[in-house]
PDB file of C-alpha atoms in Angstrom:
ATOM      1  CA  MET A   1     117.696-121.344 -29.381  1.00 92.00           C
ATOM      2  CA  ILE A   2     115.402-119.459 -31.753  1.00 93.00           C
ATOM      3  CA  GLN A   3     112.379-117.649 -30.411  1.00 96.00           C
ATOM      4  CA  LEU A   4     109.614-116.583 -32.805  1.00 97.00           C
ATOM      5  CA  LEU A   5     108.646-112.953 -32.200  1.00 97.00           C
ATOM      6  CA  SER A   6     105.177-111.455 -32.564  1.00 95.00           C
ATOM      7  CA  GLY A   7     103.980-107.922 -33.202  1.00 95.00           C
ATOM      8  CA  PHE A   8     105.385-107.620 -36.732  1.00 97.00           C
ATOM      9  CA  ASP A   9     103.628-107.093 -40.068  1.00 96.00           C
ATOM     10  CA  ASP A  10     102.074-110.233 -41.517  1.00 96.00           C
ATOM     11  CA  ASP A  11     104.740-110.573 -44.224  1.00 97.00           C
ATOM     12  CA  ILE A  12     107.633-110.598 -41.741  1.00 98.00           C
ATOM     13  CA  VAL A  13     109.170-113.646 -40.090  1.00 96.00           C
ATOM     14  CA  ALA A  14     110.758-112.321 -36.901  1.00 98.00           C
ATOM     15  CA  VAL A  15     113.113-114.372 -34.771  1.00 96.00           C
ATOM     16  CA  LYS A  16     115.472-113.835 -31.876  1.00 97.00           C
ATOM     17  CA  ALA A  17     118.553-116.028 -31.477  1.00 94.00           C
ATOM     18  CA  GLN A  18     120.116-116.769 -28.118  1.00 95.00           C
ATOM     19  CA  GLY A  19     122.534-119.351 -26.805  1.00 94.00           C
ATOM     20  CA  VAL A  20     123.756-121.807 -29.440  1.00 92.00           C
ATOM     21  CA  LEU A  21     121.581-122.333 -32.505  1.00 87.00           C
ATOM     22  CA  THR A  22     121.026-125.972 -33.401  1.00 86.00           C
ATOM     23  CA  ARG A  23     119.611-127.947 -36.304  1.00 82.00           C
ATOM     24  CA  ALA A  24     116.377-128.370 -34.326  1.00 87.00           C
ATOM     25  CA  ASP A  25     115.986-124.580 -34.128  1.00 87.00           C
ATOM     26  CA  TYR A  26     116.010-124.397 -37.909  1.00 81.00           C
ATOM     27  CA  GLN A  27     113.959-127.527 -38.586  1.00 86.00           C
ATOM     28  CA  ASP A  28     111.362-127.023 -35.849  1.00 90.00           C
ATOM     29  CA  LYS A  29     110.957-123.239 -35.761  1.00 92.00           C
ATOM     30  CA  LEU A  30     112.593-121.138 -38.473  1.00 88.00           C
ATOM     31  CA  VAL A  31     111.864-123.172 -41.610  1.00 86.00           C
ATOM     32  CA  PRO A  32     108.212-123.880 -40.660  1.00 92.00           C
ATOM     33  CA  ALA A  33     107.676-120.182 -39.865  1.00 94.00           C
ATOM     34  CA  ILE A  34     109.071-119.184 -43.268  1.00 91.00           C
ATOM     35  CA  GLU A  35     107.081-121.805 -45.136  1.00 90.00           C
ATOM     36  CA  THR A  36     103.868-120.849 -43.333  1.00 94.00           C
ATOM     37  CA  LYS A  37     104.306-117.174 -44.284  1.00 95.00           C
ATOM     38  CA  LEU A  38     105.017-118.160 -47.888  1.00 93.00           C
ATOM     39  CA  GLN A  39     101.623-119.857 -48.081  1.00 95.00           C
ATOM     40  CA  ASP A  40     100.016-116.401 -47.823  1.00 95.00           C
ATOM     41  CA  HIS A  41     102.713-114.207 -49.419  1.00 96.00           C
ATOM     42  CA  SER A  42     104.742-114.526 -52.610  1.00 93.00           C
ATOM     43  CA  SER A  43     107.709-112.957 -50.803  1.00 94.00           C
ATOM     44  CA  ILE A  44     108.506-112.141 -47.197  1.00 96.00           C
ATOM     45  CA  LYS A  45     110.913-110.187 -45.016  1.00 96.00           C
ATOM     46  CA  LEU A  46     113.150-111.575 -42.285  1.00 94.00           C
ATOM     47  CA  TRP A  47     113.899-109.895 -38.946  1.00 97.00           C
ATOM     48  CA  TYR A  48     116.846-111.780 -37.443  1.00 95.00           C
ATOM     49  CA  GLU A  49     117.718-110.476 -33.991  1.00 97.00           C
ATOM     50  CA  PHE A  50     120.711-111.770 -32.053  1.00 95.00           C
ATOM     51  CA  SER A  51     120.406-111.335 -28.280  1.00 94.00           C
ATOM     52  CA  GLU A  52     123.295-110.488 -26.021  1.00 93.00           C
ATOM     53  CA  ALA A  53     123.144-114.136 -24.907  1.00 94.00           C
ATOM     54  CA  PHE A  54     123.801-115.440 -28.447  1.00 92.00           C
ATOM     55  CA  GLU A  55     126.859-117.725 -28.421  1.00 91.00           C
ATOM     56  CA  GLY A  56     127.046-119.122 -31.946  1.00 85.00           C
ATOM     57  CA  PHE A  57     125.946-121.831 -34.339  1.00 79.00           C
ATOM     58  CA  SER A  58     126.466-125.562 -34.095  1.00 71.00           C
ATOM     59  CA  VAL A  59     128.377-126.999 -37.061  1.00 60.00           C
ATOM     60  CA  GLU A  60     125.321-128.652 -38.611  1.00 64.00           C
ATOM     61  CA  THR A  61     123.400-125.384 -38.270  1.00 61.00           C
ATOM     62  CA  LEU A  62     125.874-123.620 -40.552  1.00 53.00           C
ATOM     63  CA  TRP A  63     124.933-126.143 -43.248  1.00 48.00           C
ATOM     64  CA  ASP A  64     121.227-125.688 -42.463  1.00 49.00           C
ATOM     65  CA  ASP A  65     121.634-121.920 -42.787  1.00 58.00           C
ATOM     66  CA  ALA A  66     123.271-122.330 -46.195  1.00 54.00           C
ATOM     67  CA  LYS A  67     120.477-124.669 -47.339  1.00 51.00           C
ATOM     68  CA  LEU A  68     117.843-122.223 -46.096  1.00 58.00           C
ATOM     69  CA  GLY A  69     119.407-119.454 -48.163  1.00 55.00           C
ATOM     70  CA  PHE A  70     119.626-121.691 -51.225  1.00 50.00           C
ATOM     71  CA  PHE A  71     116.074-123.028 -51.106  1.00 54.00           C
ATOM     72  CA  HIS A  72     114.535-119.657 -50.275  1.00 57.00           C
ATOM     73  CA  LEU A  73     116.939-117.498 -52.273  1.00 67.00           C
ATOM     74  CA  THR A  74     114.279-115.395 -53.982  1.00 81.00           C
ATOM     75  CA  ASP A  75     111.594-115.541 -51.282  1.00 88.00           C
ATOM     76  CA  PHE A  76     112.971-112.635 -49.233  1.00 89.00           C
ATOM     77  CA  THR A  77     112.591-108.974 -50.165  1.00 94.00           C
ATOM     78  CA  ARG A  78     114.554-107.659 -47.157  1.00 94.00           C
ATOM     79  CA  VAL A  79     116.559-109.075 -44.302  1.00 93.00           C
ATOM     80  CA  ALA A  80     117.298-107.050 -41.166  1.00 96.00           C
ATOM     81  CA  ILE A  81     120.043-108.335 -38.877  1.00 95.00           C
ATOM     82  CA  ILE A  82     120.063-106.832 -35.380  1.00 97.00           C
ATOM     83  CA  THR A  83     123.212-107.471 -33.369  1.00 96.00           C
ATOM     84  CA  ASP A  84     125.904-105.886 -31.264  1.00 96.00           C
ATOM     85  CA  LYS A  85     128.292-108.776 -31.856  1.00 94.00           C
ATOM     86  CA  GLU A  86     130.946-107.598 -34.283  1.00 94.00           C
ATOM     87  CA  TRP A  87     131.634-111.064 -35.690  1.00 88.00           C
ATOM     88  CA  VAL A  88     127.930-111.579 -36.486  1.00 89.00           C
ATOM     89  CA  ALA A  89     127.699-108.133 -38.111  1.00 92.00           C
ATOM     90  CA  ASN A  90     130.822-108.735 -40.199  1.00 90.00           C
ATOM     91  CA  THR A  91     129.656-112.184 -41.300  1.00 84.00           C
ATOM     92  CA  ALA A  92     126.237-110.791 -42.255  1.00 86.00           C
ATOM     93  CA  LYS A  93     127.819-107.976 -44.268  1.00 88.00           C
ATOM     94  CA  VAL A  94     129.913-110.460 -46.240  1.00 84.00           C
ATOM     95  CA  MET A  95     126.919-112.737 -46.848  1.00 80.00           C
ATOM     96  CA  ALA A  96     124.837-109.725 -47.938  1.00 82.00           C
ATOM     97  CA  TYR A  97     126.908-109.459 -51.121  1.00 79.00           C
ATOM     98  CA  MET A  98     125.588-112.863 -52.203  1.00 77.00           C
ATOM     99  CA  ALA A  99     121.946-112.203 -51.321  1.00 80.00           C
ATOM    100  CA  PRO A 100     119.531-111.192 -54.083  1.00 82.00           C
ATOM    101  CA  CYS A 101     117.703-108.841 -51.704  1.00 87.00           C
ATOM    102  CA  PRO A 102     118.781-105.961 -49.477  1.00 92.00           C
ATOM    103  CA  VAL A 103     120.359-107.119 -46.215  1.00 91.00           C
ATOM    104  CA  LYS A 104     121.103-104.501 -43.603  1.00 95.00           C
ATOM    105  CA  VAL A 105     122.812-104.841 -40.227  1.00 96.00           C
ATOM    106  CA  PHE A 106     121.657-102.725 -37.303  1.00 97.00           C
ATOM    107  CA  ALA A 107     123.060-102.284 -33.803  1.00 97.00           C
ATOM    108  CA  ARG A 108     120.631-103.098 -31.014  1.00 95.00           C
ATOM    109  CA  GLN A 109     120.444 -99.386 -30.127  1.00 97.00           C
ATOM    110  CA  ASP A 110     119.123 -98.719 -33.655  1.00 98.00           C
ATOM    111  CA  VAL A 111     116.144-101.060 -33.378  1.00 96.00           C
ATOM    112  CA  THR A 112     113.673 -98.248 -34.188  1.00 97.00           C
ATOM    113  CA  GLU A 113     115.520 -97.510 -37.432  1.00 98.00           C
ATOM    114  CA  ALA A 114     115.610-101.245 -38.201  1.00 98.00           C
ATOM    115  CA  MET A 115     111.858-101.486 -37.678  1.00 97.00           C
ATOM    116  CA  GLN A 116     111.244 -98.576 -40.050  1.00 97.00           C
ATOM    117  CA  TRP A 117     113.535-100.110 -42.667  1.00 98.00           C
ATOM    118  CA  ILE A 118     112.006-103.604 -42.552  1.00 97.00           C
ATOM    119  CA  THR A 119     108.450-102.259 -42.852  1.00 94.00           C
ATOM    120  CA  ASP A 120     109.150-100.076 -45.920  1.00 87.00           C
TER     121      ASP A 120
END
């Protein structure tokens, strides 16, 4: 499940993932949130927080995630990944090499540093 978070700068899409992410999470929440922000901003930032209750992605969601990155490849100026799950952090670090913008992974205990970085 993806939860949209509030309290961030207007050019930031902030989400929190928990449980198993599904295609509906992307189609009904994440993609519309990104596209809405892009109506007012030429580029945006993404705050992607993974809760302790995050379990993983459904198979179709992996494809949706790849499509999201492809269609919005140049729309992001920064992506902050907040997680304590080593496999999520390692996957994000590998994917960061293919991203055209800075992607940085933060531990949950470093959320203040992550907030400073994403708002720069």
